[in-house]
Amino acid sequence: MENLSTTESLILGALVLLVLFWMGPGVKASLEHSKNAETDWKAVLFPLGFVVLFVLFLIAMV
């Protein structure tokens, strides 16, 4: 694989900074919203438990 030229590196760096500045306010708002949200562990643990049981079932089938 070839190395990037200086111009390509500068353009890529500018695009990365642009995306970071573009998404920054949304990420900050999402973090604030998640701090104030209620926790619902059942919504996480049930699907996770089913995935673990399914993986164990698949391992047992081999």
PDB file of N, CA and C in Angstrom:
ATOM      1  N   MET A   1       0.842  -1.176   0.000  1.00  0.00           N
ATOM      2  CA  MET A   1       0.000   0.000   0.000  1.00  0.00           C
ATOM      3  C   MET A   1       0.887   1.239   0.000  1.00  0.00           C
ATOM      4  N   GLU A   2       0.525   2.189  -0.799  1.00  0.00           N
ATOM      5  CA  GLU A   2       1.330   3.408  -0.918  1.00  0.00           C
ATOM      6  C   GLU A   2       1.042   4.368   0.229  1.00  0.00           C
ATOM      7  N   ASN A   3       2.050   5.170   0.543  1.00  0.00           N
ATOM      8  CA  ASN A   3       1.872   6.208   1.546  1.00  0.00           C
ATOM      9  C   ASN A   3       1.085   7.363   0.942  1.00  0.00           C
ATOM     10  N   LEU A   4       0.362   8.079   1.800  1.00  0.00           N
ATOM     11  CA  LEU A   4      -0.393   9.229   1.326  1.00  0.00           C
ATOM     12  C   LEU A   4       0.535  10.395   1.057  1.00  0.00           C
ATOM     13  N   SER A   5       0.185  11.184   0.042  1.00  0.00           N
ATOM     14  CA  SER A   5       0.976  12.379  -0.228  1.00  0.00           C
ATOM     15  C   SER A   5       0.636  13.438   0.822  1.00  0.00           C
ATOM     16  N   THR A   6       1.421  14.490   0.853  1.00  0.00           N
ATOM     17  CA  THR A   6       1.213  15.563   1.836  1.00  0.00           C
ATOM     18  C   THR A   6      -0.148  16.208   1.664  1.00  0.00           C
ATOM     19  N   THR A   7      -0.550  16.435   0.423  1.00  0.00           N
ATOM     20  CA  THR A   7      -1.846  17.061   0.161  1.00  0.00           C
ATOM     21  C   THR A   7      -2.988  16.159   0.634  1.00  0.00           C
ATOM     22  N   GLU A   8      -2.880  14.891   0.361  1.00  0.00           N
ATOM     23  CA  GLU A   8      -3.916  13.960   0.806  1.00  0.00           C
ATOM     24  C   GLU A   8      -3.989  13.893   2.319  1.00  0.00           C
ATOM     25  N   SER A   9      -2.847  13.922   2.988  1.00  0.00           N
ATOM     26  CA  SER A   9      -2.826  13.905   4.455  1.00  0.00           C
ATOM     27  C   SER A   9      -3.474  15.160   5.024  1.00  0.00           C
ATOM     28  N   LEU A  10      -3.204  16.310   4.430  1.00  0.00           N
ATOM     29  CA  LEU A  10      -3.809  17.559   4.900  1.00  0.00           C
ATOM     30  C   LEU A  10      -5.321  17.554   4.692  1.00  0.00           C
ATOM     31  N   ILE A  11      -5.751  17.077   3.543  1.00  0.00           N
ATOM     32  CA  ILE A  11      -7.193  17.020   3.275  1.00  0.00           C
ATOM     33  C   ILE A  11      -7.866  16.046   4.233  1.00  0.00           C
ATOM     34  N   LEU A  12      -7.262  14.905   4.455  1.00  0.00           N
ATOM     35  CA  LEU A  12      -7.821  13.928   5.382  1.00  0.00           C
ATOM     36  C   LEU A  12      -7.896  14.481   6.802  1.00  0.00           C
ATOM     37  N   GLY A  13      -6.846  15.153   7.245  1.00  0.00           N
ATOM     38  CA  GLY A  13      -6.851  15.767   8.573  1.00  0.00           C
ATOM     39  C   GLY A  13      -7.914  16.834   8.704  1.00  0.00           C
ATOM     40  N   ALA A  14      -8.091  17.654   7.656  1.00  0.00           N
ATOM     41  CA  ALA A  14      -9.130  18.689   7.678  1.00  0.00           C
ATOM     42  C   ALA A  14     -10.515  18.068   7.739  1.00  0.00           C
ATOM     43  N   LEU A  15     -10.721  16.979   7.001  1.00  0.00           N
ATOM     44  CA  LEU A  15     -12.021  16.302   7.046  1.00  0.00           C
ATOM     45  C   LEU A  15     -12.300  15.708   8.422  1.00  0.00           C
ATOM     46  N   VAL A  16     -11.276  15.146   9.046  1.00  0.00           N
ATOM     47  CA  VAL A  16     -11.458  14.586  10.394  1.00  0.00           C
ATOM     48  C   VAL A  16     -11.836  15.688  11.378  1.00  0.00           C
ATOM     49  N   LEU A  17     -11.152  16.811  11.318  1.00  0.00           N
ATOM     50  CA  LEU A  17     -11.482  17.934  12.212  1.00  0.00           C
ATOM     51  C   LEU A  17     -12.882  18.471  11.934  1.00  0.00           C
ATOM     52  N   LEU A  18     -13.251  18.553  10.664  1.00  0.00           N
ATOM     53  CA  LEU A  18     -14.582  19.029  10.309  1.00  0.00           C
ATOM     54  C   LEU A  18     -15.656  18.106  10.871  1.00  0.00           C
ATOM     55  N   VAL A  19     -15.460  16.802  10.749  1.00  0.00           N
ATOM     56  CA  VAL A  19     -16.442  15.841  11.278  1.00  0.00           C
ATOM     57  C   VAL A  19     -16.507  15.934  12.802  1.00  0.00           C
ATOM     58  N   LEU A  20     -15.363  16.089  13.456  1.00  0.00           N
ATOM     59  CA  LEU A  20     -15.366  16.210  14.921  1.00  0.00           C
ATOM     60  C   LEU A  20     -16.112  17.456  15.375  1.00  0.00           C
ATOM     61  N   PHE A  21     -15.874  18.584  14.722  1.00  0.00           N
ATOM     62  CA  PHE A  21     -16.579  19.813  15.100  1.00  0.00           C
ATOM     63  C   PHE A  21     -18.063  19.732  14.746  1.00  0.00           C
ATOM     64  N   TRP A  22     -18.397  19.006  13.676  1.00  0.00           N
ATOM     65  CA  TRP A  22     -19.778  18.883  13.259  1.00  0.00           C
ATOM     66  C   TRP A  22     -20.567  18.007  14.226  1.00  0.00           C
ATOM     67  N   MET A  23     -19.953  16.940  14.714  1.00  0.00           N
ATOM     68  CA  MET A  23     -20.646  15.993  15.586  1.00  0.00           C
ATOM     69  C   MET A  23     -20.518  16.342  17.065  1.00  0.00           C
ATOM     70  N   GLY A  24     -19.618  17.223  17.428  1.00  0.00           N
ATOM     71  CA  GLY A  24     -19.368  17.545  18.831  1.00  0.00           C
ATOM     72  C   GLY A  24     -20.580  17.984  19.618  1.00  0.00           C
ATOM     73  N   PRO A  25     -21.361  18.963  19.129  1.00  0.00           N
ATOM     74  CA  PRO A  25     -22.541  19.396  19.902  1.00  0.00           C
ATOM     75  C   PRO A  25     -23.570  18.289  20.103  1.00  0.00           C
ATOM     76  N   GLY A  26     -23.743  17.444  19.104  1.00  0.00           N
ATOM     77  CA  GLY A  26     -24.701  16.346  19.241  1.00  0.00           C
ATOM     78  C   GLY A  26     -24.250  15.329  20.272  1.00  0.00           C
ATOM     79  N   VAL A  27     -22.951  15.040  20.306  1.00  0.00           N
ATOM     80  CA  VAL A  27     -22.421  14.092  21.284  1.00  0.00           C
ATOM     81  C   VAL A  27     -22.557  14.666  22.689  1.00  0.00           C
ATOM     82  N   LYS A  28     -22.279  15.950  22.832  1.00  0.00           N
ATOM     83  CA  LYS A  28     -22.399  16.591  24.147  1.00  0.00           C
ATOM     84  C   LYS A  28     -23.851  16.564  24.629  1.00  0.00           C
ATOM     85  N   ALA A  29     -24.789  16.847  23.747  1.00  0.00           N
ATOM     86  CA  ALA A  29     -26.204  16.816  24.118  1.00  0.00           C
ATOM     87  C   ALA A  29     -26.643  15.391  24.468  1.00  0.00           C
ATOM     88  N   SER A  30     -26.152  14.410  23.737  1.00  0.00           N
ATOM     89  CA  SER A  30     -26.500  13.015  24.030  1.00  0.00           C
ATOM     90  C   SER A  30     -25.974  12.587  25.389  1.00  0.00           C
ATOM     91  N   LEU A  31     -24.757  13.008  25.731  1.00  0.00           N
ATOM     92  CA  LEU A  31     -24.207  12.669  27.043  1.00  0.00           C
ATOM     93  C   LEU A  31     -25.007  13.314  28.168  1.00  0.00           C
ATOM     94  N   GLU A  32     -25.428  14.559  27.979  1.00  0.00           N
ATOM     95  CA  GLU A  32     -26.244  15.217  28.998  1.00  0.00           C
ATOM     96  C   GLU A  32     -27.598  14.523  29.133  1.00  0.00           C
ATOM     97  N   HIS A  33     -28.173  14.132  28.010  1.00  0.00           N
ATOM     98  CA  HIS A  33     -29.470  13.452  28.036  1.00  0.00           C
ATOM     99  C   HIS A  33     -29.358  12.099  28.732  1.00  0.00           C
ATOM    100  N   SER A  34     -28.269  11.388  28.500  1.00  0.00           N
ATOM    101  CA  SER A  34     -28.120  10.067  29.102  1.00  0.00           C
ATOM    102  C   SER A  34     -27.882  10.147  30.611  1.00  0.00           C
ATOM    103  N   LYS A  35     -27.305  11.244  31.072  1.00  0.00           N
ATOM    104  CA  LYS A  35     -27.110  11.399  32.524  1.00  0.00           C
ATOM    105  C   LYS A  35     -28.448  11.561  33.234  1.00  0.00           C
ATOM    106  N   ASN A  36     -29.421  12.184  32.561  1.00  0.00           N
ATOM    107  CA  ASN A  36     -30.714  12.461  33.180  1.00  0.00           C
ATOM    108  C   ASN A  36     -31.739  11.360  32.924  1.00  0.00           C
ATOM    109  N   ALA A  37     -31.409  10.354  32.150  1.00  0.00           N
ATOM    110  CA  ALA A  37     -32.364   9.307  31.794  1.00  0.00           C
ATOM    111  C   ALA A  37     -32.468   8.271  32.906  1.00  0.00           C
ATOM    112  N   GLU A  38     -33.655   7.630  32.964  1.00  0.00           N
ATOM    113  CA  GLU A  38     -33.850   6.558  33.928  1.00  0.00           C
ATOM    114  C   GLU A  38     -33.110   5.312  33.449  1.00  0.00           C
ATOM    115  N   THR A  39     -32.662   4.524  34.397  1.00  0.00           N
ATOM    116  CA  THR A  39     -31.982   3.281  34.026  1.00  0.00           C
ATOM    117  C   THR A  39     -33.011   2.162  33.930  1.00  0.00           C
ATOM    118  N   ASP A  40     -32.885   1.341  32.912  1.00  0.00           N
ATOM    119  CA  ASP A  40     -33.781   0.216  32.694  1.00  0.00           C
ATOM    120  C   ASP A  40     -32.925  -1.002  32.413  1.00  0.00           C
ATOM    121  N   TRP A  41     -32.488  -1.654  33.492  1.00  0.00           N
ATOM    122  CA  TRP A  41     -31.564  -2.776  33.339  1.00  0.00           C
ATOM    123  C   TRP A  41     -32.226  -3.996  32.727  1.00  0.00           C
ATOM    124  N   LYS A  42     -33.532  -4.144  32.902  1.00  0.00           N
ATOM    125  CA  LYS A  42     -34.216  -5.290  32.304  1.00  0.00           C
ATOM    126  C   LYS A  42     -34.091  -5.261  30.782  1.00  0.00           C
ATOM    127  N   ALA A  43     -34.148  -4.079  30.205  1.00  0.00           N
ATOM    128  CA  ALA A  43     -34.066  -3.947  28.757  1.00  0.00           C
ATOM    129  C   ALA A  43     -32.686  -4.339  28.239  1.00  0.00           C
ATOM    130  N   VAL A  44     -31.689  -4.326  29.099  1.00  0.00           N
ATOM    131  CA  VAL A  44     -30.333  -4.720  28.687  1.00  0.00           C
ATOM    132  C   VAL A  44     -30.084  -6.184  29.010  1.00  0.00           C
ATOM    133  N   LEU A  45     -30.484  -6.606  30.199  1.00  0.00           N
ATOM    134  CA  LEU A  45     -30.130  -7.946  30.669  1.00  0.00           C
ATOM    135  C   LEU A  45     -30.884  -9.066  29.966  1.00  0.00           C
ATOM    136  N   PHE A  46     -32.164  -8.856  29.630  1.00  0.00           N
ATOM    137  CA  PHE A  46     -32.913  -9.927  28.960  1.00  0.00           C
ATOM    138  C   PHE A  46     -32.326 -10.268  27.598  1.00  0.00           C
ATOM    139  N   PRO A  47     -32.142  -9.311  26.695  1.00  0.00           N
ATOM    140  CA  PRO A  47     -31.546  -9.673  25.398  1.00  0.00           C
ATOM    141  C   PRO A  47     -30.129 -10.224  25.543  1.00  0.00           C
ATOM    142  N   LEU A  48     -29.362  -9.672  26.464  1.00  0.00           N
ATOM    143  CA  LEU A  48     -28.006 -10.169  26.683  1.00  0.00           C
ATOM    144  C   LEU A  48     -28.031 -11.611  27.186  1.00  0.00           C
ATOM    145  N   GLY A  49     -28.956 -11.923  28.074  1.00  0.00           N
ATOM    146  CA  GLY A  49     -29.097 -13.286  28.563  1.00  0.00           C
ATOM    147  C   GLY A  49     -29.490 -14.247  27.454  1.00  0.00           C
ATOM    148  N   PHE A  50     -30.396 -13.812  26.579  1.00  0.00           N
ATOM    149  CA  PHE A  50     -30.788 -14.666  25.454  1.00  0.00           C
ATOM    150  C   PHE A  50     -29.622 -14.902  24.503  1.00  0.00           C
ATOM    151  N   VAL A  51     -28.811 -13.899  24.279  1.00  0.00           N
ATOM    152  CA  VAL A  51     -27.639 -14.062  23.409  1.00  0.00           C
ATOM    153  C   VAL A  51     -26.661 -15.053  24.029  1.00  0.00           C
ATOM    154  N   VAL A  52     -26.421 -14.939  25.324  1.00  0.00           N
ATOM    155  CA  VAL A  52     -25.506 -15.859  25.997  1.00  0.00           C
ATOM    156  C   VAL A  52     -26.046 -17.290  25.936  1.00  0.00           C
ATOM    157  N   LEU A  53     -27.334 -17.454  26.185  1.00  0.00           N
ATOM    158  CA  LEU A  53     -27.915 -18.794  26.098  1.00  0.00           C
ATOM    159  C   LEU A  53     -27.846 -19.348  24.678  1.00  0.00           C
ATOM    160  N   PHE A  54     -28.069 -18.508  23.685  1.00  0.00           N
ATOM    161  CA  PHE A  54     -27.990 -18.949  22.295  1.00  0.00           C
ATOM    162  C   PHE A  54     -26.569 -19.366  21.931  1.00  0.00           C
ATOM    163  N   VAL A  55     -25.572 -18.605  22.378  1.00  0.00           N
ATOM    164  CA  VAL A  55     -24.180 -18.959  22.098  1.00  0.00           C
ATOM    165  C   VAL A  55     -23.819 -20.279  22.789  1.00  0.00           C
ATOM    166  N   LEU A  56     -24.255 -20.458  24.029  1.00  0.00           N
ATOM    167  CA  LEU A  56     -24.019 -21.722  24.720  1.00  0.00           C
ATOM    168  C   LEU A  56     -24.705 -22.885  24.002  1.00  0.00           C
ATOM    169  N   PHE A  57     -25.919 -22.646  23.489  1.00  0.00           N
ATOM    170  CA  PHE A  57     -26.611 -23.667  22.715  1.00  0.00           C
ATOM    171  C   PHE A  57     -25.823 -24.020  21.456  1.00  0.00           C
ATOM    172  N   LEU A  58     -25.309 -23.019  20.757  1.00  0.00           N
ATOM    173  CA  LEU A  58     -24.528 -23.276  19.551  1.00  0.00           C
ATOM    174  C   LEU A  58     -23.250 -24.054  19.864  1.00  0.00           C
ATOM    175  N   ILE A  59     -22.604 -23.720  20.985  1.00  0.00           N
ATOM    176  CA  ILE A  59     -21.383 -24.441  21.370  1.00  0.00           C
ATOM    177  C   ILE A  59     -21.717 -25.886  21.717  1.00  0.00           C
ATOM    178  N   ALA A  60     -22.845 -26.080  22.401  1.00  0.00           N
ATOM    179  CA  ALA A  60     -23.238 -27.438  22.770  1.00  0.00           C
ATOM    180  C   ALA A  60     -23.599 -28.284  21.553  1.00  0.00           C
ATOM    181  N   MET A  61     -24.037 -27.660  20.479  1.00  0.00           N
ATOM    182  CA  MET A  61     -24.429 -28.396  19.280  1.00  0.00           C
ATOM    183  C   MET A  61     -23.240 -28.906  18.489  1.00  0.00           C
ATOM    184  N   VAL A  62     -22.051 -28.382  18.756  1.00  0.00           N
ATOM    185  CA  VAL A  62     -20.867 -28.804  17.973  1.00  0.00           C
ATOM    186  C   VAL A  62     -20.353 -30.139  18.442  1.00  0.00           C
TER     187      VAL A  62
END
